[in-house]
Structure formats: structure tokens, C-alpha cells
Amino acid sequence: MTAAFSPHADRMPIEGADVCVIGAGPAGALVADRLADDHEVVMLDAGPRFDPADRLARQERAIRPAYDRPDVWDVGGERDAHSASGEWFYPLNHARVKGIGGSTLHWQGMVMRLHEDDFNSGSARGVGPDWPIDYADLRPYYAAAEREFGVAGASDNPYAPPREEPYPMPAFEPSYSDSLFADACEELGIDMHSVPNARNSETYDDRSACVGYGTCQPVCPSGAKYDATVHAERAEAKGATVIDRAPVQRLAHDADRVRAAVYATPDGEEYRQTAEAFVVACGGVETPRLLLLSESEQYPDGLANSSGLVGRFFMDHLFAGMGGRLSEPTRQNHVGFLTSECHQFYDEADGEIAPFKLEFFNYDGPSPVEVALSGDDWGDALLEELRGAYGDHIGMGALVEQLPQAESRVALDHDRADDHGNPVPDVRWTVDDRALRTIERANEVQREILEALGAEITWHVGPEDTGPAYHHMGTTRMGEDPTESVVNAELRTHDLENCWIASSSVFPTAGAVNPTLTIAALALRAADAVGASLA
Amino acid sequence: MELTRRDAAAALAAIGATGGIALGVRRNEREGSSSEPNTSASDGGVRATLIAVAEVVYPTEVSGIEAFVDGFLEGRLAGGDHASGIRTAVTELDEHALSWYDRRVTELSREERDRLLREVGADSAEEDPNGTTAERIRYYVVNELLLALYTAPTGGELVGIENPQGHAGGAESYTQGSR
């Protein structure tokens, strides 16, 4: 598989650029698209422009056991070297994709709005900081982000924050296994409701409706699942320039302004992209890394780091899960997305228990083809094994908020270099006790539901073996006080008057819903601020 | 349960081929109109060997194997590194058959073919396109065939899933109980 043809193949800087966006994931691509109507925009990304014609081959990689998850989108090697010296190991290269589209190329595509209390964790729950903005500030941007992504959903979640309009597309129908869960949940007084999906339930924005490949995470061959190539290409159509395989090495600056993004190209050259405004949109790990790599006499601890907090407060969502087998067919693995969840317990959160949401799986247990490719037999014996392994699994997941802790951080590992000789990111991840208690609480609810269902419980993921949901947050937190935050409420760095950050790295707290819709809403808000600064 | 050309097309749609033009070339070669007869003859041998292996690695209740494998390979042998890998692995398997049984794979009984695959280690090997002989035969021969079968609707239905992973069978079956 090869990178697709790049219309800006010489990768030379653009003269007279108004805006330089670093990172072509959802945040960067949305900012570029919004600003490209009226401004000269350049977008730089460390990874390649993937050829859409390769998606079936990438799907094959997702299915075949010869390939690990990072192989699907060519993650790994010296370019992506990293360390994980924290108390908790962090598998960074399973959690990201570098290239045009960014990690939306491999994401699940679940897009909920944060709850109102998530913006006021300190006030409402007694832990963590409040955000400098409220749900009301972000509400119109959430609606805009849902239109941009194309979200299939229904207004049937009584625990979700207020909406102002229907979702752009109708929700996907509940699954057969949802109907099994529904009986048990009704008996227990637990509500189920639909999942908002950034996945087409009907043709939308000239993209196909879902055709059921079942490999949503990590690759959707049909394009029914939103990914940020949509907005990168739309920005290009408006005149923006997208330069791939152009990792930014550092941001050249003086005391108040970023002057240039210094980037490398595959031919070994280094260029300077100047602009009036810079938007760093490299995610929760590479964003603080780039700022730390851009240290100078003015900023000896890293750019935009007068607070000393760049890289601090790294958070992810914790997974809690449980599952088992029923004595009847459960119809799993027909599709790779979820159709039902539960936010009923979310707003019971306080200082002791974190917010969490429950998920009802449509793909619990083995996929027959994956078992077939890794078995020790074939023929009739294999078929018998597959029939025994598939058909009656049922499972649940949960996402749990972790609190921001200063010692949980992204730092530079000066003992290890990437392919350009730069120190690699070191994710020093720690998890707080409240999150671990909440995983136990989520497990309790999961067990109640599965037992009411009559399932024989065969697996569970609790506090002792939990892992990250691959949502990097918190490392350039937003706030009003420059001594306690990196960016302000408009997402502009406190230190530099022409540098914004569009990323989950600005989240002061994590909430317990998948973060990408909030990333998109914040990116659209940042685009407004950047546009106003250029007016 | 009979495998059909539709299954072959579905398997190809699931895991990719090299496109319609290449597909046409392969058909012409089989009909003797190709200007590259050596490649055509070689591919004929590859097809015959893979059909013979499929008769071992597919369950006995499956019929229509020859047409299914033939149709599936029209795309998979149409070019590129993967096609070369298939040809090389099949050649190696045939060389082992000649060395150990004095006959080609296609000339072995079903039981001998099964034994040959186990003797080269393809049963216990983990697939690896760049690995040992056993690992490459597992990848390019055994798993190539199993991938095609179990991403196809008929292969899925054998197990109880009419829209198996990798098959674009629509977003409806997940809402329905067993048929």
C-alpha cells in the first residue's frame, strides 16, 4: 500500500499564509475548512495522505492475525517511537493514527455531548476544576459539529443535555441483542437509549450509508463512518493547502508570537511555514510534545508553558466491562458499532464516584473469520469449533472518568529519539482511586444486568485489569488563570497572541463520554476566534 | 451448503482485488488469448492446487468449491505482491509434495493433502507473509482460502452469521433474530 498522490507534492511552504494548522485530524481539518473560505490556509501533518483505494486491504489487515492494530494504518517504527514510564503502561501506538484524517481513521465513531455538570466538575461534584465555559457556550457548536460529521441519533436519552434540533440523520435501529438486554434492564429499572453515531444511517453529504462491513474500528471501507479526510478535502477544495508527511519539528517564535512552523519533509529538507495565526491540533500527546520541543530562551520549559502545566493532567477514559454467554443466539458481530447505551448513572457522580456510561455490545465474543484464521485445525473440525465459539456471547462495556492529576503527564524522553532526532513522548500515566472505585461500581451494574438476563458470566474487566479507551485529554488545559492553565476560554495560548490549540488536550476534566464531538465543537469555536483575530 | 460465484464476488468485495481491468486480463488468459502463456499456465496450476487444498480445509458440507475458489482467485491473482506471494507459497507446497510423495498436490488423495499440510507445519503455524515456509503457506494458502470462505455469506451462514465481518451485507441483519 502506498500513500496517495498529493496535490502539493513538493511540500514547499506557502507564501502569504494567514493560518497554519498543524495536524490534519478532526480538529485541524474542521478549523482549516472553516477558515479556508476567507483565508489562505496551510495544513501540515506528520503522516501520509492514505489512498482510499487501499481501504479494503487495510480491512484485511484488521481481520488477519498477522497484523497488529497499529499495522492497519502504518503506525509504528522510528517515527512513532515513544516511552511509557508511568505507573500505568500506555500503549500509545494502539491509540492513534498519523496522517490526513488522523485518529478518526480508526475511531469507533461514537459522538455524545458532555453533560452539563461535566463543565462544572468542581462546583457540581466537588472534584477537579470547572471549565471556563459552560454547556450553553458550546451548545451551538455541538449542533454545528453534528451537522459537519453527519450524526445519526435520536432524542431519546433523558439524561443527555438539552438539544435544540433533531440529529441530522435518524438513529440506527436497536440491535437484536439490545432487545435481549431491554427485558433485563426493564426488570431492573435501568433505561436504555440510542447511541449517536458519526456514521451514516442513510446517504449523507455524498457519503454512503453504512453497508455493514463490521470492521468500523479500525477501518470503514465504505466511508459511511465519518473521518476527517472529509474536511481536509473540503478545505482543499476551498483553496487550502494540505502538506502530508511534514512533521513539524518546532514552532519558531519570539516572546509574543509564533513566527513559523519548522517542518521536515521526506527528502530530508527542512522548511519554515510562516503565517499570521497558528493552530496546533496534534492531539493530547503530540500537542504538548511539540510545545515542549519548541523551548527557547524566552520559554526554557517549553513554548506556551509559563504555567509549567504543558503536558500535565494527562487523562484517558477507563474501560470497565463484563460479559458471558446465554443459552440462545445473540447475533453478535454483524456490525462493528453500538446502538444502545445508558447514561442513567452518569449524573450521580460526586467526589467519591465518577461519571460513567454503560454500553451494550453488538460485537461481544469472537468473530468467526478471525477464529478461523488463528485456529489449529481446518475442515469439519474447524467448523465445529467455530459453531461452538460463536453465537451466544453477550457483553457490556463502560467508560469511566479519571480525574486530572498533575503527575499524570506527557513529558519528553531525552534518552530516546524519533526518526528526526527529537526526544520521543513519554506518557507517564497514573489513575486516581475515584476512577478505580467507579469501575467497581460499573461492574456491579453490569453484573446485575447480565444476571437478570440469565447469562453465565465468563469475563470481566475491573480495576485490576482496566485499560485506556484511547482518548488523550488534558495536557494543555483550558482556564482563565494563566498560572493554572495553558489556553484561555477561546483556546488561545495565554503566552502567545497568535497561537491556538484545538484538541482534547484543552479539556480541564474528562467527563465520561467519547470526546471527539467535543473536540469538534471546540475546534469550531476556536476557528471563530482565529477568524475574528484575522478580521 | 453450496458456495456460489456470488460468494466469490462477496469475498473479493470484502478483502479486495486489483480491479476490473485486471480481472478481464485473467479471463482472457484462461481462454488462451493472453500474450503471456507462461503466466497463464502457472496460474492454472496455482488455481488447481488451491482448489485441491480447499477440498481439505473447507468443511465437507460445502459444495461448489471449484467455482468459488476460481472466482475468488480471479481477483487475488490479478497482480501485486500478494499474488506473487500466493504463487511462491503454492510452488513451495508443491515442491514439498514432490519431494515427500513424488506427486504434485493435485495428484494426492484428500488424506495425503491433509497430511502434507500438517507435515509442513501449516496447522500449528501462525500466519506470516514474511515468515518461514510454514508461516507463509499458512498465510497465502490455508488462510487465504479460509478468509475467502468465512467472509462470504455462505461461509458465514455455516456458522450462523449471514453478514460475517468483512462482508458488506447491509445494516439490517444485526437487528434480526436467527432465521
XYZ file of C-alpha atoms in Angstrom:
714
model
C 0.000 0.000 0.000
C 1.234 3.423 -0.850
C 0.443 6.987 0.008
C -1.946 8.608 -2.421
C -0.921 11.290 -4.831
C -0.529 14.588 -3.062
C -1.625 17.677 -4.986
C 1.079 19.603 -3.161
C 3.763 17.030 -3.702
C 6.749 19.385 -3.499
C 5.829 20.198 0.106
C 7.167 23.746 -0.195
C 5.833 26.413 2.173
C 3.025 28.681 1.009
C 3.829 32.356 0.856
C 1.439 34.773 2.467
C -0.410 32.181 4.519
C -2.891 33.559 7.022
C -3.296 30.389 9.027
C -1.065 27.401 9.592
C -2.855 24.403 11.075
C -0.654 21.662 12.481
C -2.351 18.283 12.459
C -4.971 17.050 9.971
C -7.193 15.132 12.346
C -10.770 16.200 13.061
C -9.867 19.360 14.985
C -7.341 20.617 12.454
C -9.412 19.685 9.427
C -12.513 21.417 10.794
C -10.549 24.580 11.598
C -8.980 24.551 8.131
C -12.325 24.035 6.464
C -13.978 26.832 8.429
C -11.213 29.336 7.710
C -10.427 28.395 4.113
C -13.377 30.357 2.721
C -11.793 33.681 3.609
C -8.171 32.959 4.349
C -5.051 31.371 2.935
C -4.758 28.190 4.994
C -1.954 25.625 5.138
C -2.329 22.345 6.977
C 0.730 20.271 7.903
C 0.583 16.667 9.025
C 3.310 14.278 10.114
C 1.690 11.305 8.408
C 0.717 10.471 4.847
C -2.346 11.008 2.754
C -3.739 7.469 2.637
C -5.100 6.191 -0.650
C -8.835 5.475 -0.320
C -8.357 2.590 -2.740
C -6.365 0.771 -0.046
C -9.176 0.594 2.481
C -10.161 -2.976 1.687
C -6.564 -4.042 2.030
C -6.441 -2.259 5.386
C -9.617 -4.058 6.367
C -7.904 -7.336 5.544
C -5.098 -6.318 7.882
C -7.696 -5.656 10.572
C -9.055 -9.179 10.192
C -5.870 -11.194 9.669
C -3.899 -12.223 12.746
C -0.568 -11.456 11.068
C -1.180 -7.778 11.703
C -1.406 -5.856 14.949
C -3.736 -2.929 15.298
C -1.030 -0.294 14.608
C -0.195 -2.066 11.328
C -3.614 -1.269 9.879
C -2.721 2.398 9.391
C 1.069 2.017 9.269
C 1.678 3.286 12.789
C 4.988 2.424 14.388
C 8.676 2.486 13.694
C 11.081 5.273 14.491
C 8.626 7.981 13.513
C 6.257 6.883 16.257
C 8.720 5.774 18.909
C 7.508 6.529 22.415
C 8.025 5.718 26.062
C 5.607 4.857 28.828
C 7.410 5.223 32.124
C 4.351 5.961 34.244
C 2.772 3.878 36.944
C 0.346 2.592 34.297
C 1.597 1.415 30.899
C 0.184 3.370 27.992
C 0.090 1.664 24.548
C 0.325 4.881 22.573
C 0.653 3.425 19.096
C -2.561 1.465 19.508
C -4.277 4.728 20.302
C -3.516 6.935 17.325
C -3.159 7.234 13.575
C -0.873 9.745 11.912
C -1.972 11.009 8.538
C -4.647 13.050 6.827
C -7.757 12.194 8.829
C -5.824 11.422 11.994
C -7.268 9.067 14.542
C -10.775 9.326 13.082
C -9.476 6.859 10.511
C -9.578 4.159 13.192
C -12.082 5.528 15.702
C -15.316 3.950 16.777
C -17.418 6.979 15.820
C -19.497 7.493 18.974
C -20.392 11.148 19.383
C -22.120 12.310 22.559
C -22.194 15.745 24.078
C -20.660 16.168 27.506
C -23.229 16.538 30.248
C -23.816 19.973 31.766
C -22.115 19.044 35.056
C -19.013 17.960 33.170
C -18.300 21.641 32.584
C -18.591 22.352 36.308
C -16.986 19.368 37.952
C -15.553 21.368 40.824
C -18.820 23.145 41.587
C -21.212 20.304 40.918
C -19.210 17.266 42.040
C -16.618 18.745 44.350
C -13.601 17.466 42.434
C -11.463 18.823 39.618
C -11.625 22.268 38.075
C -14.582 23.905 36.402
C -14.202 24.624 32.738
C -14.055 28.335 31.833
C -17.045 27.755 29.557
C -20.440 26.191 30.156
C -22.507 23.790 28.154
C -24.508 26.758 26.907
C -21.366 28.287 25.397
C -20.642 25.133 23.456
C -24.193 24.143 22.633
C -24.432 25.849 19.216
C -21.043 24.441 18.295
C -22.167 20.951 19.261
C -25.086 21.289 16.878
C -22.773 22.528 14.148
C -20.338 19.681 14.789
C -23.163 17.145 14.489
C -24.045 18.576 11.101
C -20.423 18.567 9.970
C -19.839 14.941 10.972
C -23.237 13.696 9.977
C -24.606 12.153 13.158
C -27.305 9.506 13.274
C -29.149 9.765 16.539
C -32.438 10.123 18.368
C -33.575 12.410 21.156
C -34.423 9.504 23.426
C -31.745 9.954 26.075
C -33.427 11.566 29.089
C -30.060 12.055 30.782
C -28.372 13.922 27.926
C -28.103 17.703 27.972
C -30.831 19.717 26.215
C -30.852 19.785 22.436
C -32.147 22.437 20.111
C -32.786 20.393 16.982
C -33.007 16.790 15.809
C -29.899 14.912 14.769
C -29.020 15.187 11.087
C -29.956 11.539 10.478
C -32.239 9.036 12.174
C -30.593 6.713 14.674
C -29.630 3.181 13.732
C -32.224 0.662 14.794
C -31.552 -1.184 18.059
C -29.780 -4.492 17.645
C -31.270 -7.879 18.323
C -29.097 -8.203 21.425
C -30.347 -4.778 22.571
C -33.803 -6.351 22.666
C -32.469 -9.081 24.948
C -30.877 -6.512 27.231
C -34.074 -4.460 27.210
C -36.044 -7.096 29.106
C -33.404 -7.369 31.813
C -32.996 -3.606 32.088
C -36.738 -3.070 32.336
C -36.885 -5.557 35.172
C -34.142 -3.630 36.971
C -35.470 -0.153 36.193
C -32.453 0.701 34.056
C -33.016 2.858 30.984
C -31.535 2.140 27.578
C -31.338 4.699 24.805
C -29.803 5.096 21.384
C -26.164 5.855 20.610
C -25.411 8.920 18.492
C -23.121 7.647 15.743
C -20.952 9.629 13.324
C -21.922 7.017 10.809
C -24.440 7.343 8.057
C -27.765 5.627 8.630
C -28.665 6.999 5.208
C -26.730 8.726 2.461
C -25.339 11.964 3.840
C -23.017 14.555 2.423
C -22.441 12.392 -0.678
C -21.168 9.563 1.501
C -22.653 6.081 1.533
C -24.998 4.744 4.154
C -23.468 2.013 6.315
C -23.259 -1.272 4.446
C -22.269 -3.415 7.402
C -18.635 -4.358 6.839
C -18.362 -4.878 10.583
C -14.829 -3.543 10.942
C -15.685 0.057 11.919
C -12.834 0.156 14.351
C -10.185 0.310 12.852
C -11.325 0.849 9.264
C -14.530 1.629 7.392
C -14.122 0.723 3.720
C -17.410 2.303 2.677
C -16.799 5.797 4.042
C -20.099 5.679 5.932
C -18.218 6.344 9.146
C -17.083 9.952 9.316
C -13.394 10.610 9.218
C -11.560 13.883 8.945
C -10.458 13.332 5.359
C -13.916 14.757 4.639
C -12.983 18.183 5.959
C -9.365 18.081 4.849
C -10.554 17.536 1.285
C -13.280 20.142 1.638
C -10.720 22.656 2.862
C -8.536 21.852 -0.123
C -11.468 22.365 -2.448
C -11.807 25.845 -0.977
C -8.150 26.562 -1.673
C -6.365 25.369 1.438
C -3.064 23.571 1.039
C -2.542 20.216 2.741
C 1.045 19.068 3.099
C 1.434 15.485 4.233
C 4.492 13.706 5.622
C 5.631 17.042 7.007
C 6.233 16.585 10.743
C 6.613 19.914 12.489
C 9.870 19.910 14.412
C 9.328 23.076 16.411
C 7.488 26.347 16.449
C 9.837 29.281 15.869
C 8.729 32.227 17.958
C 9.552 35.387 19.796
C 8.160 36.426 23.139
C 4.590 37.032 21.999
C 4.051 35.352 18.658
C 4.749 32.157 16.809
C 6.608 33.076 13.639
C 6.919 29.798 11.768
C 6.247 26.101 11.902
C 9.531 24.412 11.057
C 8.772 21.127 9.333
C 10.730 18.296 7.815
C 9.995 16.555 4.530
C 10.748 13.029 3.294
C 13.629 14.257 1.147
C 15.492 15.392 4.253
C 14.829 19.092 3.810
C 13.510 21.416 6.466
C 11.191 24.332 5.708
C 9.574 27.218 7.562
C 5.879 27.863 7.130
C 5.090 31.375 8.271
C 1.558 32.589 8.990
C -0.396 35.199 10.870
C -2.052 32.615 13.074
C -1.120 29.098 14.143
C -3.461 26.371 15.319
C -1.876 23.358 16.994
C -4.192 20.374 16.580
C -1.991 17.355 17.195
C -3.969 15.561 19.875
C -3.345 15.126 23.560
C 0.156 13.704 23.231
C 1.853 15.319 20.251
C 0.471 18.791 21.047
C 2.286 19.118 24.375
C 5.278 17.362 22.867
C 5.567 19.977 20.112
C 5.317 22.803 22.649
C 7.958 21.177 24.834
C 10.212 20.655 21.800
C 9.869 24.371 20.999
C 11.707 25.514 24.102
C 13.735 28.712 23.802
C 15.412 31.393 25.873
C 12.053 33.054 26.352
C 10.369 29.772 27.129
C 13.025 27.499 28.641
C 10.443 24.989 29.861
C 8.652 24.797 26.549
C 6.536 27.114 24.449
C 3.331 28.462 25.981
C 4.434 26.885 29.217
C 4.710 29.808 31.634
C 2.311 27.901 33.850
C 4.534 24.844 33.842
C 1.447 22.795 33.009
C 2.106 21.810 29.393
C 1.937 18.022 29.376
C 0.397 17.849 32.853
C -3.010 16.359 33.725
C -2.941 13.639 31.073
C -6.233 11.751 31.238
C -7.963 8.934 29.422
C -11.250 7.176 29.965
C -11.037 3.874 31.792
C -12.795 0.810 30.459
C -14.957 -1.413 32.643
C -16.573 -4.458 31.104
C -18.292 -7.750 31.679
C -19.782 -10.437 29.538
C -20.737 -14.017 29.209
C -22.865 -16.481 27.341
C -26.571 -17.049 27.031
C -28.440 -20.196 26.182
C -29.785 -18.608 22.997
C -28.447 -16.835 19.895
C -27.301 -13.255 20.500
C -26.472 -12.230 16.916
C -23.129 -10.552 17.552
C -20.550 -9.269 15.077
C -22.906 -8.404 12.227
C -21.869 -4.766 12.599
C -18.990 -3.074 14.336
C -20.851 -0.267 16.090
C -23.059 0.156 19.115
C -26.720 1.045 19.064
C -27.658 1.320 22.752
C -26.138 2.720 25.904
C -27.162 4.031 29.318
C -26.354 7.374 30.935
C -28.651 6.813 33.917
C -25.836 6.690 36.465
C -23.759 9.446 34.887
C -25.028 12.396 36.892
C -24.964 10.607 40.224
C -21.262 11.460 40.182
C -19.687 13.160 43.192
C -16.326 13.253 44.875
C -16.365 9.533 45.540
C -17.818 8.124 42.343
C -17.035 9.433 38.863
C -19.469 9.789 35.997
C -19.750 6.676 33.853
C -21.849 5.447 30.983
C -22.769 1.902 30.088
C -22.536 0.386 26.619
C -24.391 -2.643 25.260
C -22.165 -4.506 22.850
C -23.111 -5.700 19.384
C -19.793 -7.458 18.880
C -19.073 -9.428 22.003
C -17.298 -12.736 21.605
C -15.305 -13.944 18.655
C -15.743 -13.070 15.026
C -15.840 -16.431 13.214
C -13.409 -15.431 10.482
C -10.818 -14.253 12.988
C -11.088 -17.534 14.900
C -10.777 -19.475 11.663
C -7.518 -17.754 10.767
C -5.868 -18.439 14.090
C -7.059 -21.968 14.824
C -5.013 -25.142 14.763
C -7.338 -27.091 12.552
C -9.433 -26.887 9.412
C -12.232 -28.639 7.617
C -15.047 -30.128 9.670
C -13.114 -29.811 12.929
C -12.699 -26.075 12.398
C -16.344 -25.611 11.535
C -17.322 -27.444 14.695
C -15.003 -25.196 16.691
C -16.493 -22.073 15.100
C -20.034 -23.206 15.802
C -19.078 -23.779 19.411
C -17.312 -20.460 19.741
C -19.832 -18.188 18.025
C -23.417 -17.324 18.611
C -24.332 -16.897 22.265
C -21.960 -14.261 23.624
C -23.267 -11.118 25.240
C -21.329 -8.284 26.819
C -21.256 -4.779 28.161
C -18.713 -2.021 28.456
C -18.455 1.243 30.336
C -16.441 4.419 30.119
C -15.310 5.947 33.401
C -13.903 9.415 34.018
C -10.487 9.764 35.579
C -9.569 12.907 37.468
C -6.827 15.245 36.279
C -3.654 14.686 38.292
C -0.547 16.776 37.767
C 1.737 13.733 37.993
C -0.104 12.045 35.121
C 1.649 13.699 32.232
C 3.267 13.700 28.825
C 6.964 14.584 29.025
C 9.938 14.264 26.721
C 12.162 11.211 26.962
C 15.608 12.680 26.336
C 17.143 9.209 26.209
C 15.222 8.168 23.120
C 14.886 9.919 19.769
C 12.490 9.671 16.853
C 13.464 9.489 13.186
C 14.376 13.195 13.229
C 16.440 13.037 16.405
C 13.793 14.599 18.625
C 13.080 13.257 22.110
C 10.064 10.947 21.999
C 6.924 11.474 24.068
C 6.887 9.726 27.407
C 3.348 9.074 28.613
C 3.553 8.862 32.384
C 0.024 7.776 33.082
C -1.460 7.439 36.531
C -5.056 6.744 37.547
C -6.883 8.030 40.617
C -8.729 5.954 43.220
C -12.099 7.529 42.391
C -11.850 6.133 38.884
C -10.989 2.672 40.218
C -13.918 2.760 42.644
C -16.170 3.772 39.783
C -15.028 0.849 37.678
C -16.162 -1.409 40.513
C -19.498 0.412 40.589
C -19.902 -0.015 36.824
C -19.066 -3.703 37.208
C -21.788 -4.035 39.841
C -24.411 -2.648 37.499
C -23.141 -4.775 34.637
C -23.313 -7.884 36.779
C -26.889 -7.075 37.845
C -27.954 -6.729 34.223
C -26.186 -9.827 32.990
C -27.519 -11.929 35.858
C -31.051 -10.671 35.226
C -30.505 -11.683 31.640
C -29.554 -15.175 32.744
C -26.050 -15.003 31.355
C -23.225 -17.169 32.555
C -20.566 -14.538 33.218
C -17.271 -15.585 31.670
C -15.180 -12.400 31.615
C -14.877 -9.111 33.347
C -12.573 -6.126 33.225
C -12.342 -4.438 36.578
C -9.993 -2.030 38.334
C -7.172 -4.570 38.391
C -7.007 -5.001 34.626
C -8.687 -1.919 33.199
C -7.164 -0.070 30.282
C -7.494 3.167 28.355
C -10.179 3.954 25.804
C -7.578 5.825 23.705
C -8.939 9.279 24.439
C -5.984 11.565 25.181
C -7.040 14.579 27.178
C -5.932 17.347 29.498
C -2.332 18.142 28.615
C -2.804 21.824 27.677
C -5.755 22.593 29.894
C -8.149 25.463 29.385
C -8.717 28.082 32.081
C -8.971 31.744 32.903
C -5.911 31.911 35.170
C -2.633 31.862 33.180
C -0.854 30.373 36.181
C -3.208 27.396 36.248
C -3.880 26.740 32.598
C -2.268 26.812 29.148
C -5.054 28.197 26.951
C -7.912 30.578 27.646
C -11.599 30.053 27.017
C -11.090 30.946 23.350
C -8.406 28.237 23.180
C -5.661 30.768 22.575
C -2.475 30.151 24.488
C -2.082 32.571 27.356
C 1.512 33.235 26.374
C 1.293 33.757 22.617
C -1.165 36.082 20.952
C -1.381 34.176 17.649
C -1.335 30.531 18.766
C -4.459 28.461 19.420
C -4.845 24.838 20.418
C -7.705 22.755 19.025
C -7.597 19.379 20.731
C -8.848 17.274 23.599
C -5.647 18.430 25.255
C -7.556 21.538 26.371
C -10.154 19.571 28.387
C -9.797 20.533 32.083
C -11.761 17.412 33.053
C -12.626 14.357 31.022
C -16.298 13.578 31.598
C -17.220 10.041 30.606
C -18.392 10.317 27.044
C -16.318 9.809 23.930
C -14.524 13.101 23.340
C -14.493 13.680 19.586
C -17.748 15.621 19.290
C -16.479 17.969 21.989
C -13.145 18.216 20.177
C -15.045 19.202 17.035
C -17.247 21.723 18.824
C -14.207 23.329 20.431
C -12.412 23.370 17.085
C -15.297 25.251 15.501
C -15.258 27.679 18.408
C -11.505 28.132 18.005
C -11.970 28.725 14.280
C -14.322 31.585 15.082
C -11.747 33.073 17.419
C -8.947 32.732 14.873
C -11.137 34.217 12.154
C -12.026 37.166 14.366
C -8.367 37.798 15.087
C -7.640 37.996 11.363
C -10.563 40.259 10.520
C -24.292 -25.767 1.543
C -23.269 -24.583 -1.894
C -20.744 -21.871 -2.494
C -21.556 -19.710 -5.460
C -19.967 -17.155 -7.711
C -21.873 -14.633 -5.643
C -19.941 -15.829 -2.611
C -16.696 -15.455 -4.521
C -17.645 -11.950 -5.555
C -18.645 -11.152 -1.984
C -15.347 -12.467 -0.657
C -13.490 -10.369 -3.184
C -15.561 -7.337 -2.300
C -14.715 -7.930 1.319
C -10.978 -8.221 1.057
C -10.189 -6.612 -2.218
C -8.922 -7.391 -5.663
C -6.949 -5.364 -8.110
C -9.834 -4.149 -10.193
C -11.983 -4.938 -13.172
C -9.354 -4.439 -15.836
C -7.053 -6.974 -14.260
C -9.998 -9.301 -13.832
C -10.599 -9.160 -17.569
C -6.990 -9.937 -18.322
C -7.140 -13.042 -16.202
C -10.222 -14.283 -18.017
C -8.531 -13.780 -21.376
C -5.502 -15.676 -20.219
C -7.604 -18.627 -19.241
C -9.266 -18.598 -22.613
C -5.886 -18.801 -24.298
C -5.772 -15.324 -25.739
C -3.084 -13.992 -23.461
C 0.271 -12.923 -24.812
C 1.851 -14.287 -21.633
C 1.190 -18.009 -21.810
C 3.713 -18.882 -19.106
C 1.914 -16.781 -16.541
C -1.370 -18.278 -17.602
C -0.105 -21.823 -17.259
C 1.405 -21.021 -13.905
C -1.838 -19.519 -12.675
C -3.734 -22.548 -13.856
C -1.510 -24.669 -11.644
C -1.969 -22.300 -8.740
C -5.726 -22.468 -9.118
C -5.762 -26.240 -9.303
C -3.548 -26.539 -6.236
C -5.624 -24.118 -4.208
C -8.814 -25.936 -5.164
C -7.184 -29.174 -4.023
C -6.219 -27.575 -0.717
C -9.662 -26.032 -0.330
C -11.167 -29.506 -0.520
C -9.197 -30.239 2.643
C -9.539 -27.027 4.625
C -13.204 -26.401 3.822
C -15.851 -28.392 5.689
C -17.315 -31.355 3.873
C -20.806 -29.903 3.811
C -19.574 -27.178 1.442
C -20.054 -27.751 -2.275
C -19.234 -25.633 -5.304
C -15.629 -25.250 -4.172
C -14.047 -25.182 -7.620
C -16.154 -22.318 -8.952
C -15.829 -20.409 -5.689
C -12.046 -20.642 -5.496
C -11.698 -19.988 -9.197
C -13.839 -16.883 -8.965
C -12.123 -15.637 -5.848
C -8.676 -16.083 -7.333
C -9.552 -14.125 -10.432
C -9.124 -11.058 -8.284
C -6.466 -12.221 -5.881
C -4.065 -13.390 -8.583
C -4.510 -10.298 -10.676
C -1.240 -8.708 -9.716
C 0.842 -7.197 -6.976
C 2.911 -8.560 -4.149
C 0.092 -10.590 -2.698
C -0.394 -12.525 -5.941
C 3.328 -13.212 -6.077
C 3.197 -14.452 -2.517
C 0.414 -16.858 -3.358
C 2.305 -18.228 -6.360
C 5.512 -18.661 -4.386
C 3.812 -20.381 -1.452
C 1.884 -22.710 -3.733
C 5.078 -23.583 -5.584
C 6.797 -24.390 -2.294
C 3.915 -26.565 -1.178
C 4.033 -28.410 -4.474
C 7.785 -28.888 -4.125
C 7.236 -30.481 -0.730
C 4.610 -32.764 -2.234
C 7.004 -33.819 -4.989
C 9.805 -34.347 -2.516
C 7.844 -36.316 0.034
C 5.160 -38.017 -2.066
C 6.662 -37.960 -5.588
C 3.459 -36.339 -6.798
C 2.011 -32.877 -7.062
C -0.576 -31.628 -4.577
C -3.315 -32.084 -7.130
C -2.361 -35.748 -7.518
C -2.582 -36.549 -3.812
C -5.593 -38.041 -2.145
C -7.547 -35.814 0.205
C -5.989 -37.591 3.194
C -2.496 -37.127 1.747
C -3.130 -33.443 1.155
C -4.263 -33.053 4.750
C -1.147 -34.879 5.955
C 1.114 -32.790 3.718
C -0.255 -29.535 5.121
C 0.316 -30.772 8.654
C 3.795 -32.067 7.779
C 4.852 -28.646 6.530
C 3.516 -27.220 9.783
C 0.681 -25.146 8.350
C -1.744 -26.321 11.031
C 0.201 -25.020 14.018
C 1.983 -22.113 12.308
C 0.802 -18.562 12.821
C 0.306 -16.839 9.509
C 3.101 -14.509 8.436
C 3.576 -13.244 4.880
C 7.307 -12.845 5.508
C 7.864 -15.803 7.763
C 9.018 -19.377 7.483
C 7.702 -21.723 4.817
C 5.042 -22.999 7.204
C 4.017 -19.471 8.133
C 3.823 -18.351 4.533
C 1.853 -21.432 3.467
C -0.487 -20.736 6.354
C -0.830 -17.111 5.199
C -1.011 -17.449 1.415
C -2.621 -20.847 1.064
C -4.584 -22.062 4.083
C -5.682 -18.724 5.478
C -6.201 -17.247 2.031
C -8.833 -19.897 1.486
C -10.320 -19.665 4.978
C -10.505 -15.883 4.713
C -12.412 -16.167 1.459
C -14.829 -18.729 2.857
C -15.621 -17.159 6.197
C -16.046 -13.608 4.894
C -18.529 -14.861 2.294
C -22.248 -15.075 3.110
C -22.429 -18.847 2.671
C -19.376 -19.361 4.836
C -20.895 -17.119 7.475
C -24.186 -18.962 7.375
C -22.376 -22.205 8.086
C -21.537 -20.689 11.459
C -24.804 -18.839 11.947
C -23.917 -15.333 10.818
C -25.215 -14.277 7.423
C -23.297 -10.986 7.480
C -19.818 -12.023 8.584
C -17.149 -9.494 9.388
C -15.618 -8.175 6.180
C -18.790 -8.699 4.141
C -20.832 -5.650 3.204
C -24.109 -7.396 3.902
C -26.040 -4.296 4.925
C -27.097 -2.811 8.221
C -30.229 -4.856 8.811
C -29.326 -8.397 9.843
C -27.944 -7.242 13.207
C -31.467 -6.179 14.189
C -32.975 -9.572 13.473
C -33.106 -12.838 15.371
C -31.870 -16.092 13.917
C -33.534 -17.181 10.721
